[in-house]
PDB file of C-alpha atoms in Angstrom:
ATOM      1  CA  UNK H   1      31.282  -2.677 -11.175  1.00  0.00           C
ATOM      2  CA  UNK H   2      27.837  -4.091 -10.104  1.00  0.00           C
ATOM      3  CA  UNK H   3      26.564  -7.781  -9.621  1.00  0.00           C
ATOM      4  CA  UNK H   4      23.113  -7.978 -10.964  1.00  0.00           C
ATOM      5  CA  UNK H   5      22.282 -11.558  -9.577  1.00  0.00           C
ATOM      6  CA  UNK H   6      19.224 -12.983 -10.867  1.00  0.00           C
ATOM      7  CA  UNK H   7      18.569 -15.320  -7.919  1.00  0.00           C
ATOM      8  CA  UNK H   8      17.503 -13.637  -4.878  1.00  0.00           C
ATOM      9  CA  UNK H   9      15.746 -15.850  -2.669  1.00  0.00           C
ATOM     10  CA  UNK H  10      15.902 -17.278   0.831  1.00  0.00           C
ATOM     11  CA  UNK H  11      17.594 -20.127  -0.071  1.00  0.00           C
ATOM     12  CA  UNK H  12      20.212 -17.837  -1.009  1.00  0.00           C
ATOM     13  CA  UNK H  13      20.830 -15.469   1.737  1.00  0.00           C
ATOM     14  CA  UNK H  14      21.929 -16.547   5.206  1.00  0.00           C
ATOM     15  CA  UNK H  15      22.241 -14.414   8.533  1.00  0.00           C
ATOM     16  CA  UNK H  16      25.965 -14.505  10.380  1.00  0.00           C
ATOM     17  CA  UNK H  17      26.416 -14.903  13.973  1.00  0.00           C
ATOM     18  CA  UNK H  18      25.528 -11.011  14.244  1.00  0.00           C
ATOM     19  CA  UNK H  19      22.212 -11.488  12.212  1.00  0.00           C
ATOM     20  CA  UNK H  20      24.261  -9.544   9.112  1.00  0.00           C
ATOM     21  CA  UNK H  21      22.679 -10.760   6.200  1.00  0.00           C
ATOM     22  CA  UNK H  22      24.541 -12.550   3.051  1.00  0.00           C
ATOM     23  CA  UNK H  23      24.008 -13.607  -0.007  1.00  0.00           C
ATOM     24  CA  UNK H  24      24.989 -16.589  -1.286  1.00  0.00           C
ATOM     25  CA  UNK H  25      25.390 -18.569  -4.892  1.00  0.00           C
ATOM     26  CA  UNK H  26      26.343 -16.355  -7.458  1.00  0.00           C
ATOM     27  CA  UNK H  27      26.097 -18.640 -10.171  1.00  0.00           C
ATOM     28  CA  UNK H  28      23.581 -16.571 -12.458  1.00  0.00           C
ATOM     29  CA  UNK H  29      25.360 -13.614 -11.559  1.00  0.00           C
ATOM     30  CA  UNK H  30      26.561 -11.420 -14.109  1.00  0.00           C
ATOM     31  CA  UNK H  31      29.310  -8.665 -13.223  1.00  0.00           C
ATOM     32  CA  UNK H  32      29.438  -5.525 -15.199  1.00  0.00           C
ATOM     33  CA  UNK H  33      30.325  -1.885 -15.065  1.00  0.00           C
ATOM     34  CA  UNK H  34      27.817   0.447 -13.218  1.00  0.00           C
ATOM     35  CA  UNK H  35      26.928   2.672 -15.976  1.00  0.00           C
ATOM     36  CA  UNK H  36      25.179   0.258 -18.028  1.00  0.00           C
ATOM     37  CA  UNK H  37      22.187  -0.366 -16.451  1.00  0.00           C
ATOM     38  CA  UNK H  38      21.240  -2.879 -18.720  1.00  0.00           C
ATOM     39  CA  UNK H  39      22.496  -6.024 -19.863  1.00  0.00           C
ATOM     40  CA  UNK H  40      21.033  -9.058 -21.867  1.00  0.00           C
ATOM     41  CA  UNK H  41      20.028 -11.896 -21.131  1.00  0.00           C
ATOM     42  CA  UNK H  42      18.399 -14.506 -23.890  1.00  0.00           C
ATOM     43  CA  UNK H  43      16.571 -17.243 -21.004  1.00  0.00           C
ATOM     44  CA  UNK H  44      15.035 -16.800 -17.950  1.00  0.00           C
ATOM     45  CA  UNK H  45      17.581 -17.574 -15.219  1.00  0.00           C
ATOM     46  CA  UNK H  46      15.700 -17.186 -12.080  1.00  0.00           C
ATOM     47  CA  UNK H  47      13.709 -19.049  -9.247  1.00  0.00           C
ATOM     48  CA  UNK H  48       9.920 -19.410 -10.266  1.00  0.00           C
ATOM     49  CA  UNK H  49       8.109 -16.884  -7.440  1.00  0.00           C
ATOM     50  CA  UNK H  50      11.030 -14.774  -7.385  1.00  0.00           C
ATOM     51  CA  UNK H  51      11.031 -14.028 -10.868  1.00  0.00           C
ATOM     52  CA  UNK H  52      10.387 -10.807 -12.182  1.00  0.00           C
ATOM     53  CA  UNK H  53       7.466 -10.711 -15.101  1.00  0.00           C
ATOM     54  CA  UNK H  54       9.566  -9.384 -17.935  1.00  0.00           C
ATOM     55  CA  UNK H  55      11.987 -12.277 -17.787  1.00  0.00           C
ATOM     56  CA  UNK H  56       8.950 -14.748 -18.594  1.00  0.00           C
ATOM     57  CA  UNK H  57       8.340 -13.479 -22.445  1.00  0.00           C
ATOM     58  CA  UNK H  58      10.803 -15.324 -24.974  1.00  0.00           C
ATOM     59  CA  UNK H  59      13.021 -12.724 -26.290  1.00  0.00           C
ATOM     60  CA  UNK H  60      13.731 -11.279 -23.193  1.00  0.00           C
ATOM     61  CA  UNK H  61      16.684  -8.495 -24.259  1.00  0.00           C
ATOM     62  CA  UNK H  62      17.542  -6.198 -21.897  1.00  0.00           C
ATOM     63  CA  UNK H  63      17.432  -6.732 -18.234  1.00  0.00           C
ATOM     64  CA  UNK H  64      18.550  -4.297 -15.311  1.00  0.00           C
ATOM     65  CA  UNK H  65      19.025  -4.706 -11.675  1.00  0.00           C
ATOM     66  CA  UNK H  66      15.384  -4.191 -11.035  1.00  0.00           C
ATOM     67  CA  UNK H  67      15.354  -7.328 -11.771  1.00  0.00           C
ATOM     68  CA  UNK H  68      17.066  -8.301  -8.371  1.00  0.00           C
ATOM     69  CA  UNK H  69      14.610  -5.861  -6.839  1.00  0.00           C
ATOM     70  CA  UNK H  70      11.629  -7.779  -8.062  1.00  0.00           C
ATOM     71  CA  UNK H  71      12.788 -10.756  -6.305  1.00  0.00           C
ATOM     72  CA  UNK H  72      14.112  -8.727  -3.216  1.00  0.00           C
ATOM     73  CA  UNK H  73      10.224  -7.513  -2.850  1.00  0.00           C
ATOM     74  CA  UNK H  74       9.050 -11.392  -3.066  1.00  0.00           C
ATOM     75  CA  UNK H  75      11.512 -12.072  -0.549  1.00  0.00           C
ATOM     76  CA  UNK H  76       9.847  -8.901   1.694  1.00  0.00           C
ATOM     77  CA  UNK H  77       6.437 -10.705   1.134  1.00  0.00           C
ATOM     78  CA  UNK H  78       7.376 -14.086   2.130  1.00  0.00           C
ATOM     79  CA  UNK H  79       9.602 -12.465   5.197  1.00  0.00           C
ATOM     80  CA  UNK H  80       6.276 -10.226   6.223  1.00  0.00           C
ATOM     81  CA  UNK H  81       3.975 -12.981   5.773  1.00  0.00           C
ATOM     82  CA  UNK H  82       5.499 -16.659   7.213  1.00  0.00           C
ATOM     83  CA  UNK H  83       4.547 -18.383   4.006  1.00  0.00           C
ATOM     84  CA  UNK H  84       5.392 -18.820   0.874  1.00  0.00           C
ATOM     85  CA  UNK H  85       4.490 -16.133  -2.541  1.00  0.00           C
ATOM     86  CA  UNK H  86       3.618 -19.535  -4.520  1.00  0.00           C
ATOM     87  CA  UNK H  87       0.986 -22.118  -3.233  1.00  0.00           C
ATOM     88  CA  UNK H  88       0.569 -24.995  -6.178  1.00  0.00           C
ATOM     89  CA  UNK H  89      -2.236 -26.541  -3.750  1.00  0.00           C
ATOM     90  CA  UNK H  90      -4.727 -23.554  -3.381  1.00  0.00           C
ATOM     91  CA  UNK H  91      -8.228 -23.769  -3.766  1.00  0.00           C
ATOM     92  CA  UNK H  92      -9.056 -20.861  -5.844  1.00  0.00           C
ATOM     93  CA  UNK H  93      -6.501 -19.554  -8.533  1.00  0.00           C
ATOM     94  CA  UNK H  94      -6.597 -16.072  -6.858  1.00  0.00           C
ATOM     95  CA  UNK H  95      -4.927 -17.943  -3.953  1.00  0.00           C
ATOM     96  CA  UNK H  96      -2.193 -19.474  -5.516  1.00  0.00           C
ATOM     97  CA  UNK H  97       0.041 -16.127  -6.076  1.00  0.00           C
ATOM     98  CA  UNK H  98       0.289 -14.731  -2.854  1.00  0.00           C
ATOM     99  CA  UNK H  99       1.267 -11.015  -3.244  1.00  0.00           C
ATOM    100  CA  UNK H 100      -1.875  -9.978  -5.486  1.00  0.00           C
ATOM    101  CA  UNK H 101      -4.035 -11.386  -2.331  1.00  0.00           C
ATOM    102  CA  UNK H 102      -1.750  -8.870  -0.326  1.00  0.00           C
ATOM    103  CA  UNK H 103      -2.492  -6.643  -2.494  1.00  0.00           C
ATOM    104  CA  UNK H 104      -6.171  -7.204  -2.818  1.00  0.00           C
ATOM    105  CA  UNK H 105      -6.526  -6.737   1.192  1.00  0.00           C
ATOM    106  CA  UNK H 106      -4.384  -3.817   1.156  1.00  0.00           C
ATOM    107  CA  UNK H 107      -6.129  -1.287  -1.340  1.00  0.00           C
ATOM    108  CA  UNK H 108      -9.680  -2.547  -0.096  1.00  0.00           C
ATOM    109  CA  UNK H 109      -7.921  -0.737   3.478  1.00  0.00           C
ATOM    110  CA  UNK H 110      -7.375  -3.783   5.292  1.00  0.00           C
ATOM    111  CA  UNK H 111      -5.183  -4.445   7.594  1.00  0.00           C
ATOM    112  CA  UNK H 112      -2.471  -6.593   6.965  1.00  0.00           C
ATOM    113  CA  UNK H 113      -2.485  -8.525   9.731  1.00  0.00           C
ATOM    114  CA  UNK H 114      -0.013 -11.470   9.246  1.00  0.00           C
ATOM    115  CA  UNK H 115       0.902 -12.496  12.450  1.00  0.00           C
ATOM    116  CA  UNK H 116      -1.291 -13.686  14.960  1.00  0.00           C
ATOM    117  CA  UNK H 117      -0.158 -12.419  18.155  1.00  0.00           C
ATOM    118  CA  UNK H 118       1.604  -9.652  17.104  1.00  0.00           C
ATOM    119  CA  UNK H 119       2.018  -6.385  18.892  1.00  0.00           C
ATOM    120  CA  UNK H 120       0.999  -2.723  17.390  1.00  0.00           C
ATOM    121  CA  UNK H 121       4.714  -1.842  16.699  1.00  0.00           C
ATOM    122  CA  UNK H 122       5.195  -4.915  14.938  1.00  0.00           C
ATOM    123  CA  UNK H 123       2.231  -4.690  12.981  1.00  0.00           C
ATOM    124  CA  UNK H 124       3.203  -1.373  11.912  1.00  0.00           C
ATOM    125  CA  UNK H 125       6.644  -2.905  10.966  1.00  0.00           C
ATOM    126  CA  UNK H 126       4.937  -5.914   8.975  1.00  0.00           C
ATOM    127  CA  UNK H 127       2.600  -3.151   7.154  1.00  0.00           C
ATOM    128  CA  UNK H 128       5.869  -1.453   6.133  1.00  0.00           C
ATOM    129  CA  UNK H 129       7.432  -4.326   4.978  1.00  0.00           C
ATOM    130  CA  UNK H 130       4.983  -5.073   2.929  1.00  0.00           C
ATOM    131  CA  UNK H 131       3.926  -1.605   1.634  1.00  0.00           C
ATOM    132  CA  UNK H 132       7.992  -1.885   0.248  1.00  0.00           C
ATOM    133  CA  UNK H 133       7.613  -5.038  -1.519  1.00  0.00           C
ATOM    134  CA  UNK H 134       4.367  -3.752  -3.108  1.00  0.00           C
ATOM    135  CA  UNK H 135       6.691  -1.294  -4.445  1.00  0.00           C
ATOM    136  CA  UNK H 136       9.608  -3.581  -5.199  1.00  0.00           C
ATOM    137  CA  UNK H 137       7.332  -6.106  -7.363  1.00  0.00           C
ATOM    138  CA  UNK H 138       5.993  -3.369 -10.150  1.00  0.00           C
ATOM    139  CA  UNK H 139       4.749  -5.391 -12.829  1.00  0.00           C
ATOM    140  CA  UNK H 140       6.782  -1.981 -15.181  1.00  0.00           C
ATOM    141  CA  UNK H 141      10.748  -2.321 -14.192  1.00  0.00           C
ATOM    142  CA  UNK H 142      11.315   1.861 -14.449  1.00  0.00           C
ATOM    143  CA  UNK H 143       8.639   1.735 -11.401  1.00  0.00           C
ATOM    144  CA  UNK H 144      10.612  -0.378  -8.887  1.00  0.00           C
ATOM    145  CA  UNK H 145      12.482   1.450  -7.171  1.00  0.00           C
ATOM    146  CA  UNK H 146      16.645   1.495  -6.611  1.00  0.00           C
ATOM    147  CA  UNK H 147      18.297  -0.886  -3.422  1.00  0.00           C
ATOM    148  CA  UNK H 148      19.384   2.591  -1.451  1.00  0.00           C
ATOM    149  CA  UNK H 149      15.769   3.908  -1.694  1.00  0.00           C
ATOM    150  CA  UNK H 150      14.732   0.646  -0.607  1.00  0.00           C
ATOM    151  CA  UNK H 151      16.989   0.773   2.305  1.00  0.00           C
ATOM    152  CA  UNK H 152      15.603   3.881   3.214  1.00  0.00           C
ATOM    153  CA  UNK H 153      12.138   3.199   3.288  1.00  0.00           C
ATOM    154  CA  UNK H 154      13.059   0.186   5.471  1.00  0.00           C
ATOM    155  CA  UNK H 155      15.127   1.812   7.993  1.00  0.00           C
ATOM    156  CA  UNK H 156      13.221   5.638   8.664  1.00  0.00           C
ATOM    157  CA  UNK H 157      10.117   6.124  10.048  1.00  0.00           C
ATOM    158  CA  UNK H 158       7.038   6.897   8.144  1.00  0.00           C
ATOM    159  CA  UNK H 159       3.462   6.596   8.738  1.00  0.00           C
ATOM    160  CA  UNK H 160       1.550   3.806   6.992  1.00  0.00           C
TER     161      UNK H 160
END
């Protein structure tokens, strides 16, 4: 069986004693078996900025656990960044969601620079961190990709 849990945010995962991650309210969790990779859904169920795109159209039908990685790469942004994907109170509208200004610097070749003091390994850490969650939030579900590749992205080394 596999939990597909539709509300992946921070609010929802804490860190134990050992800094082990783990995830909390399973309320719009749904349980079912791992070879259907679908199931169906007829609302939207998630957090607004952690919400993948497809769930915002009315007849929503089938959803799959790239859903959860969606939200996992929103989480990555916010995580890499110190700030929230949503800001209500920006300026310009190009400000208020965060990731396509992420985005924006990254394919014009700009560094990614979100902390202020931080050191060259950790600003090669925050670049792939965010280079992931680019991945994760696909506006197309079939081009996020799975948890374990996600995992390994995170964890090996690869030049950014």
């Amino acid at each position: 069986m596999q939990i597909l849990h539709f509300d992946i945010k921070p609010h929802n995962i804490l860190l134990d004693e050992n800094f082990v991650p783990k995830v909390l309210d399973f309320g719009l969790a749904r349980l079912c078996p791992l070879e259907e990779s679908i199931v169906s859904l007829t609302a939207a169920r998630e957090t607004i900025g952690y919400i993948a795109p497809k769930l915002f159209y009315k007849n929503i039908g089938g959803v799959s656990y790239k859903t959860d990685v969606y939200s996992f790469g929103m989480l990555l942004i916010e995580m890499a960044s110190g700030r929230k994907n949503l800001n209500a109170n920006a300026e310009h509208s190009s400000q208020i969601y965060f990731p396509s200004c992420v985005y924006d610097q990254f394919s014009e070749g700009h560094n990614i620079e979100m902390l202020e003091d931080a050191t060259e390994e950790e600003s090669k850490i925050i670049k792939r961190i965010v280079i992931v969650a680019l991945y994760c939030i696909q506006l197309t579900s079939s081009d996020r990709p799975s948890m374990d590749k996600i995992v390994a992205m995170l964890e090996r080394e690869f030049e950014c």
